[in-house]
Short mmCIF file of C-alpha atoms and ligand atoms in Angstrom, two decimals:
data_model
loop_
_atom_site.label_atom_id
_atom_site.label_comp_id
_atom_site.label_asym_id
_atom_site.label_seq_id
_atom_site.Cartn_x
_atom_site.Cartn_y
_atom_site.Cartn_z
CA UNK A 1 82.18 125.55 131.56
CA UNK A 2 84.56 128.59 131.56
CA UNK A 3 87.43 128.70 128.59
CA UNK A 4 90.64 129.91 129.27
CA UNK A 5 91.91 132.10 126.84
CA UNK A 6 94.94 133.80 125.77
CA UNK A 7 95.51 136.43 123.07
CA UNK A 8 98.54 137.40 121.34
CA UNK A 9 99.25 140.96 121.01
CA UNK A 10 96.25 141.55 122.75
CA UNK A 11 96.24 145.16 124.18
CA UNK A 12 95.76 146.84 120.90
CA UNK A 13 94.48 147.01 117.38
CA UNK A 14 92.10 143.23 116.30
CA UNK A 15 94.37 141.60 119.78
CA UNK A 16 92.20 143.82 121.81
CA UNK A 17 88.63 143.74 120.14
CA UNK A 18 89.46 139.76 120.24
CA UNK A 19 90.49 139.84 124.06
CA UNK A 20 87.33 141.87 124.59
CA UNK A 21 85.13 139.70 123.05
CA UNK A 22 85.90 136.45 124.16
CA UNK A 23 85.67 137.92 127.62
CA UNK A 24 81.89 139.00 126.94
CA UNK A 25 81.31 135.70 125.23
CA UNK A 26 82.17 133.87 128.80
CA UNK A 27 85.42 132.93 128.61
CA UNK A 28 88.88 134.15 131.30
CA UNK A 29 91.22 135.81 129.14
CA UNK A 30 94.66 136.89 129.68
CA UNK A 31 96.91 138.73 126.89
CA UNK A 32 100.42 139.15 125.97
CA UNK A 33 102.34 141.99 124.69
CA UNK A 34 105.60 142.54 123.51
CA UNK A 35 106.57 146.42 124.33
CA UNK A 36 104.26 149.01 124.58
CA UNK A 37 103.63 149.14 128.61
CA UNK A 38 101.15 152.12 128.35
CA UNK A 39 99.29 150.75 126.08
CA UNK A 40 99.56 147.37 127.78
CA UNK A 41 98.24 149.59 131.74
CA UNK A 42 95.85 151.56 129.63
CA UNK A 43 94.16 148.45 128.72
CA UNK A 44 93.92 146.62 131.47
CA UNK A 45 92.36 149.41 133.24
CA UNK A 46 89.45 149.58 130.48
CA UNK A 47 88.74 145.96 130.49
CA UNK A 48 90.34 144.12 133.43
CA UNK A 49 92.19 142.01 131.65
CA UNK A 50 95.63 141.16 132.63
CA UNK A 51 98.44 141.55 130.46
CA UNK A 52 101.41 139.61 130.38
CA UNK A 53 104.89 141.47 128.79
CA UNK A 54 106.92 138.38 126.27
CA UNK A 55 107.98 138.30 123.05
CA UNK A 56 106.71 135.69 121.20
CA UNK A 57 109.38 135.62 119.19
CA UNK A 58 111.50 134.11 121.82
CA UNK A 59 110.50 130.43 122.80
CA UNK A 60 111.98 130.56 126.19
CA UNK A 61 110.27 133.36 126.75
CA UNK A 62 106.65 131.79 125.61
CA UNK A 63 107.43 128.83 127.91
CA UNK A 64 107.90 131.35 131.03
CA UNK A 65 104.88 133.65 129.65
CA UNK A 66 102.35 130.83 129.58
CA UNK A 67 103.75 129.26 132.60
CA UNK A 68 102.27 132.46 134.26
CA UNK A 69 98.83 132.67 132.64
CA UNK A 70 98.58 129.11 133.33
CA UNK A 71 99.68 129.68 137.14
CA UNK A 72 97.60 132.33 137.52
CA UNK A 73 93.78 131.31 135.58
CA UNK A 74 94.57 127.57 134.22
CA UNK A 75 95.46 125.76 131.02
CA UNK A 76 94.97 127.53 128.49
CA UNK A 77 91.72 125.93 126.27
CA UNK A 78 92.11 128.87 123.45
CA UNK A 79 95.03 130.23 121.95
CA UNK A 80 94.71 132.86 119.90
CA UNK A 81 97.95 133.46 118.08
CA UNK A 82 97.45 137.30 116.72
CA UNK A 83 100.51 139.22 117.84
CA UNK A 84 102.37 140.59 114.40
CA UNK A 85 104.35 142.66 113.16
CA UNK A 86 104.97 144.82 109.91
CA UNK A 87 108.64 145.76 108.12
CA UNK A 88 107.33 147.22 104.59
CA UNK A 89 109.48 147.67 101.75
CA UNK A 90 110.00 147.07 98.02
CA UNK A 91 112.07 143.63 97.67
CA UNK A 92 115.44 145.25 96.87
CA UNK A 93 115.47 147.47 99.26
CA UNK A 94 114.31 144.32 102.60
CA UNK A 95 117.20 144.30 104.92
CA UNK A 96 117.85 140.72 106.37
CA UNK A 97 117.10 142.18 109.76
CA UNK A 98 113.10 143.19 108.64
CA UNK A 99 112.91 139.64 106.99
CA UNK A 100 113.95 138.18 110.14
CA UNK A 101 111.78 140.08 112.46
CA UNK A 102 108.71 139.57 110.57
CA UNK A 103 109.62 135.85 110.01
CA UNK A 104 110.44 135.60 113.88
CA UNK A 105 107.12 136.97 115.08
CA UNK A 106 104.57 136.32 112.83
CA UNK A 107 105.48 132.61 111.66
CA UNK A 108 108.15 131.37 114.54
CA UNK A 109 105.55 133.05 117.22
CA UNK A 110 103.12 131.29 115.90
CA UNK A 111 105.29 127.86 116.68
CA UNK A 112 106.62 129.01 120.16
CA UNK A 113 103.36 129.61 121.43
CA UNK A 114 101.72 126.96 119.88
CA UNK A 115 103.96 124.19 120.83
CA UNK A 116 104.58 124.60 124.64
CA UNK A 117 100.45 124.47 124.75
CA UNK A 118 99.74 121.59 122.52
CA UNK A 119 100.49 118.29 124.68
CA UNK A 120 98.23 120.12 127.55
CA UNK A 121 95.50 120.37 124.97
CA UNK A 122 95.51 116.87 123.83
CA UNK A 123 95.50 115.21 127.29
CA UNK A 124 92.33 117.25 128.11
CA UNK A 125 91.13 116.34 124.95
CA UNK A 126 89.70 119.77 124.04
CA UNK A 127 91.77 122.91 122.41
CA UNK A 128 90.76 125.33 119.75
CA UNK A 129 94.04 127.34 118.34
CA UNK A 130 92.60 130.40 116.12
CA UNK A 131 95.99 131.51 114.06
CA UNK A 132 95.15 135.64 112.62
CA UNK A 133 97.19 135.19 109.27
CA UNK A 134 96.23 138.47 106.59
CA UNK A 135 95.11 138.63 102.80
CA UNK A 136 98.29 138.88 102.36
CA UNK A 137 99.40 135.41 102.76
CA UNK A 138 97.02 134.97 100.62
CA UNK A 139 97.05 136.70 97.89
CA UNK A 140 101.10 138.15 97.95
CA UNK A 141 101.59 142.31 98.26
CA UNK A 142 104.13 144.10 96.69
CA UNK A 143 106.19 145.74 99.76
CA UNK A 144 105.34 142.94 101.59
CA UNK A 145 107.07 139.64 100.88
CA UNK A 146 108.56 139.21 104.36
CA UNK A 147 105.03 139.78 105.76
CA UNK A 148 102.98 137.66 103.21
CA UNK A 149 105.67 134.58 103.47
CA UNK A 150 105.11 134.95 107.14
CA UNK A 151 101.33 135.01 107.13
CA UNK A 152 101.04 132.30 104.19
CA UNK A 153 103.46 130.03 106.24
CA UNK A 154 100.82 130.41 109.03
CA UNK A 155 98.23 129.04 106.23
CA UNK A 156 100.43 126.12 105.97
CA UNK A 157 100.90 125.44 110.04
CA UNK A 158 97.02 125.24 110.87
CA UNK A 159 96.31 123.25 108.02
CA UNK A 160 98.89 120.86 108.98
CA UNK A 161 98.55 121.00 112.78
CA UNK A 162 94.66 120.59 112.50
CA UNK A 163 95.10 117.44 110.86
CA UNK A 164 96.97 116.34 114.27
CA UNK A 165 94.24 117.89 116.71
CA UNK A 166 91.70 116.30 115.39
CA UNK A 167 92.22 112.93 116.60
CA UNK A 168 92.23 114.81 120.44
CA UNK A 169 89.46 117.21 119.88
CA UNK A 170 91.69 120.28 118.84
CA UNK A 171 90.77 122.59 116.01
CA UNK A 172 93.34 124.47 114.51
CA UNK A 173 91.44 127.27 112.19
CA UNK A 174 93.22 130.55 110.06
CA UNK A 175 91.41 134.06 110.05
CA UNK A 176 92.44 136.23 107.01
CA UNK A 177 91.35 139.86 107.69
CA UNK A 178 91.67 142.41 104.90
CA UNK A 179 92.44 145.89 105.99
CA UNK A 180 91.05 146.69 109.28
CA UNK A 181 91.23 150.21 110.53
CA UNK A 182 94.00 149.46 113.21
CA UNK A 183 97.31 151.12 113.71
CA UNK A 184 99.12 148.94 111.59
CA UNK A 185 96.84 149.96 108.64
CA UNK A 186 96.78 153.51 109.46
CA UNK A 187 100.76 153.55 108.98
CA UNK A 188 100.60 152.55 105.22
CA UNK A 189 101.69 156.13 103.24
CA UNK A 190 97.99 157.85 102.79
CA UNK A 191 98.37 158.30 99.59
CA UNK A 192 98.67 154.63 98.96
CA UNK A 193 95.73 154.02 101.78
CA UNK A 194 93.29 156.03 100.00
CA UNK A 195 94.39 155.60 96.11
CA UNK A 196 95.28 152.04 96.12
CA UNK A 197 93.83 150.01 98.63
CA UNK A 198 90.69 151.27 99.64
CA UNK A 199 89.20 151.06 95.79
CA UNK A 200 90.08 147.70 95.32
CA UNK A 201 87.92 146.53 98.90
CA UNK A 202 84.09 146.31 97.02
CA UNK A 203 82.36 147.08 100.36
CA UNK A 204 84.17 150.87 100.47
CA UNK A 205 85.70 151.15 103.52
CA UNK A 206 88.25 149.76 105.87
CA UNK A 207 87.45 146.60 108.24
CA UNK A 208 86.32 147.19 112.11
CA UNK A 209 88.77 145.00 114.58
CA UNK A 210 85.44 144.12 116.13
CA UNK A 211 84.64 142.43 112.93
CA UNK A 212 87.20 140.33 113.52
CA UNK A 213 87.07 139.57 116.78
CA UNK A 214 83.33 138.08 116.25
CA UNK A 215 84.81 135.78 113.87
CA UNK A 216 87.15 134.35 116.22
CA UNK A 217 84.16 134.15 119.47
CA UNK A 218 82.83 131.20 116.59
CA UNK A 219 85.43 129.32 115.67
CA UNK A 220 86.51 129.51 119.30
CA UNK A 221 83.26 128.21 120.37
CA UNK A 222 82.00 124.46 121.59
CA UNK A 223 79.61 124.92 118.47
CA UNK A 224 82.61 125.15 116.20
CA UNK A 225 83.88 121.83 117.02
CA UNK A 226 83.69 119.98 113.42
CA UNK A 227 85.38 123.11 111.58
CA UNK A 228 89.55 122.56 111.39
CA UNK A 229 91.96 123.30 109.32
CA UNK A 230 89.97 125.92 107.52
CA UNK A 231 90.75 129.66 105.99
CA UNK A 232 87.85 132.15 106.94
CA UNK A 233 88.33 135.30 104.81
CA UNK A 234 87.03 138.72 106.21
CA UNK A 235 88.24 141.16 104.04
CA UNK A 236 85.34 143.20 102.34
CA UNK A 237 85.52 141.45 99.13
CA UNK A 238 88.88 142.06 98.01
CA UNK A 239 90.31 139.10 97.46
CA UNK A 240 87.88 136.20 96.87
CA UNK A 241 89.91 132.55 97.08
N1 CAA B 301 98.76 148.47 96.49
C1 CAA B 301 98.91 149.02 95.26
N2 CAA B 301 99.93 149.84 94.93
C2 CAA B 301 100.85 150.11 95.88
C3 CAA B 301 100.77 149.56 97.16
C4 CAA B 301 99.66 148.75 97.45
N3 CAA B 301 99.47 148.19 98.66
N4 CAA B 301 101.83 150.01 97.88
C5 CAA B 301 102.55 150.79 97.05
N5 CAA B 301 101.95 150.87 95.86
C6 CAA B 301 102.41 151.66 94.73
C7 CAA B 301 102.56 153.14 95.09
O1 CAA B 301 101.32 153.83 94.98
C8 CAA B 301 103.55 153.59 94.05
O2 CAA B 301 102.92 153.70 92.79
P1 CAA B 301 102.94 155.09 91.99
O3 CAA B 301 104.42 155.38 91.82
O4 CAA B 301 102.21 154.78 90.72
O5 CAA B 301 102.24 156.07 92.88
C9 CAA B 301 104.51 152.40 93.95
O6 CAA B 301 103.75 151.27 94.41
C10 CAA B 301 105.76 152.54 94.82
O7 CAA B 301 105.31 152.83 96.15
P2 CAA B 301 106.01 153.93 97.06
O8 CAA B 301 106.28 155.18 96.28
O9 CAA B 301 105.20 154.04 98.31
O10 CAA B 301 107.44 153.25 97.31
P3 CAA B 301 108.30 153.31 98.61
O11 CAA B 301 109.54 152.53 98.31
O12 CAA B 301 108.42 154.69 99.14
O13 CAA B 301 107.42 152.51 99.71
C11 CAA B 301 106.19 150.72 100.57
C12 CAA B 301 107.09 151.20 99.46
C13 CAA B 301 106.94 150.76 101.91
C14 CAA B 301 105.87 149.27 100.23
C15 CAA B 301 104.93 151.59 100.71
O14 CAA B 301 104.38 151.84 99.45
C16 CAA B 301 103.86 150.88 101.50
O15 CAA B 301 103.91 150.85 102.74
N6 CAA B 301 102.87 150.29 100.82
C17 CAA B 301 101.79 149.55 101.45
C18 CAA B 301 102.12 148.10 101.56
C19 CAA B 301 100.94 147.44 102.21
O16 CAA B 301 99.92 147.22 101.61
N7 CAA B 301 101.10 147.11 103.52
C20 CAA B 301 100.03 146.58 104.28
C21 CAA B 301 100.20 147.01 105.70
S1 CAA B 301 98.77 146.59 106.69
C22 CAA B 301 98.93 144.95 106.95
O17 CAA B 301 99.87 144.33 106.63
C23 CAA B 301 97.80 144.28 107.66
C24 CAA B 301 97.21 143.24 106.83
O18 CAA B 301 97.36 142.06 107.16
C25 CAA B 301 96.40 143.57 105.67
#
């Protein structure tokens, strides 16, 4: 049976390996994207895969944007809620506009797009919702407390929401990457890259998005159909929960 998937944020950095391998592991996939139309054409040429332009940080917008997908390849079967969004900076120094963006993308996206797709998914009686949080909702990171309150309230969502899908064959699962080699990464000061945060990740190097996108093929899987509600960590070894 084909999946139908859609990917958050999908036309660059873990979004695309993700897209990418879900579409080699059998499944149609579509992707959204907030802003970046090049990169949005660019990638759609490589791999076929059609990209939808929404914010996710606008439920209105979500509704319309799945409305779409759904029109065009069928209910969606996996969501994969990936799109984020940085803001770094030392505590005193957050504005209230980079709390709110990070807040409205990475933790209310994960709501908009979640919610409009739910009551589909428990009348079919089959949904798998794979939510990318970070280490740093894990573990906190100085610079980061808009980010890491936004990723650790994603923690709190799938645990809560998987307890739901259960009883109508939904699993709701969190993926905790460390520091993956992507865009996002690469604009962290260098200095701090290299000194910092590469010595305290025991395997020596930086994560692949590929990595990541494997661990989302299983959980997205038939096979992975009596794991819910759980954290999988891929972050090199550094942090172990
Ligand atoms: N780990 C350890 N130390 C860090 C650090 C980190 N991640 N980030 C900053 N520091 C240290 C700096 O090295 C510096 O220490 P020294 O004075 O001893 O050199 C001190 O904290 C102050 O840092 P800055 O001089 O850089 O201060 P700033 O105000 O100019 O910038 C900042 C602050 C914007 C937070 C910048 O340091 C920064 O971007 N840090 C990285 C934050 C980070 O880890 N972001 C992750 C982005 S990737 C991501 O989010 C994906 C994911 O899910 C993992």
């Amino acid at each position: 049976m084909t999946r139908i998937a859609l990917v958050t944020g999908g036309t660059r950095g873990i979004g695309a390996a993700i897209a990418i391998a879900l579409k080699e592991s059998g499944a149609q996939v579509a992707v959204s994207y907030a802003g970046n139309d090049e990169a949005a054409a660019a990638f759609t040429a490589k791999t076929g895969i059609k990209a939808y332009k929404w914010s996710v940080a606008d439920y209105d917008e979500c509704v319309a944007g799945i409305a779409r997908v759904e029109a065009d390849l069928g209910p969606v079967d996996i969501l994969v809620n990936n799109a984020g969004i940085t803001r770094d900076g030392m505590f005193h120094k957050l504005t209230r506009e980079a709390w709110q963006a990070v807040i409205d993308t990475n933790l209310n996206g994960v709501f908009n797009m979640t919610h409009p797709i739910w009551p589909g998914m428990r009348s079919r009686k089959f949904g798998r919702v794979i939510n990318i949080s970070s280490i740093n909702g894990q573990k906190g990171q100085m610079g980061q407390v808009n980010y890491s309150a936004s990723k650790a309230g994603d923690l709190g969502f799938t645990k809560a929401l998987a307890q739901e899908g259960a009883f109508a064959g939904i699993t709701v699962n969190a993926i905790c990457p460390g520091y993956i080699g992507t865009e996002m990464v690469r604009a962290v000061p260098e200095k701090v890259l290299n000194e910092k945060i590469i010595p305290q990740i025991p395997v020596g190097r930086l994560g692949e998005p590929e990595e990541i996108a494997r661990c989302v093929v299983f959980l997205a899987s038939d096979d992975a159909g009596f794991i819910t509600g759980s954290t999988l960590t891929a972050n090199g070894g550094q942090f172990v929960v």
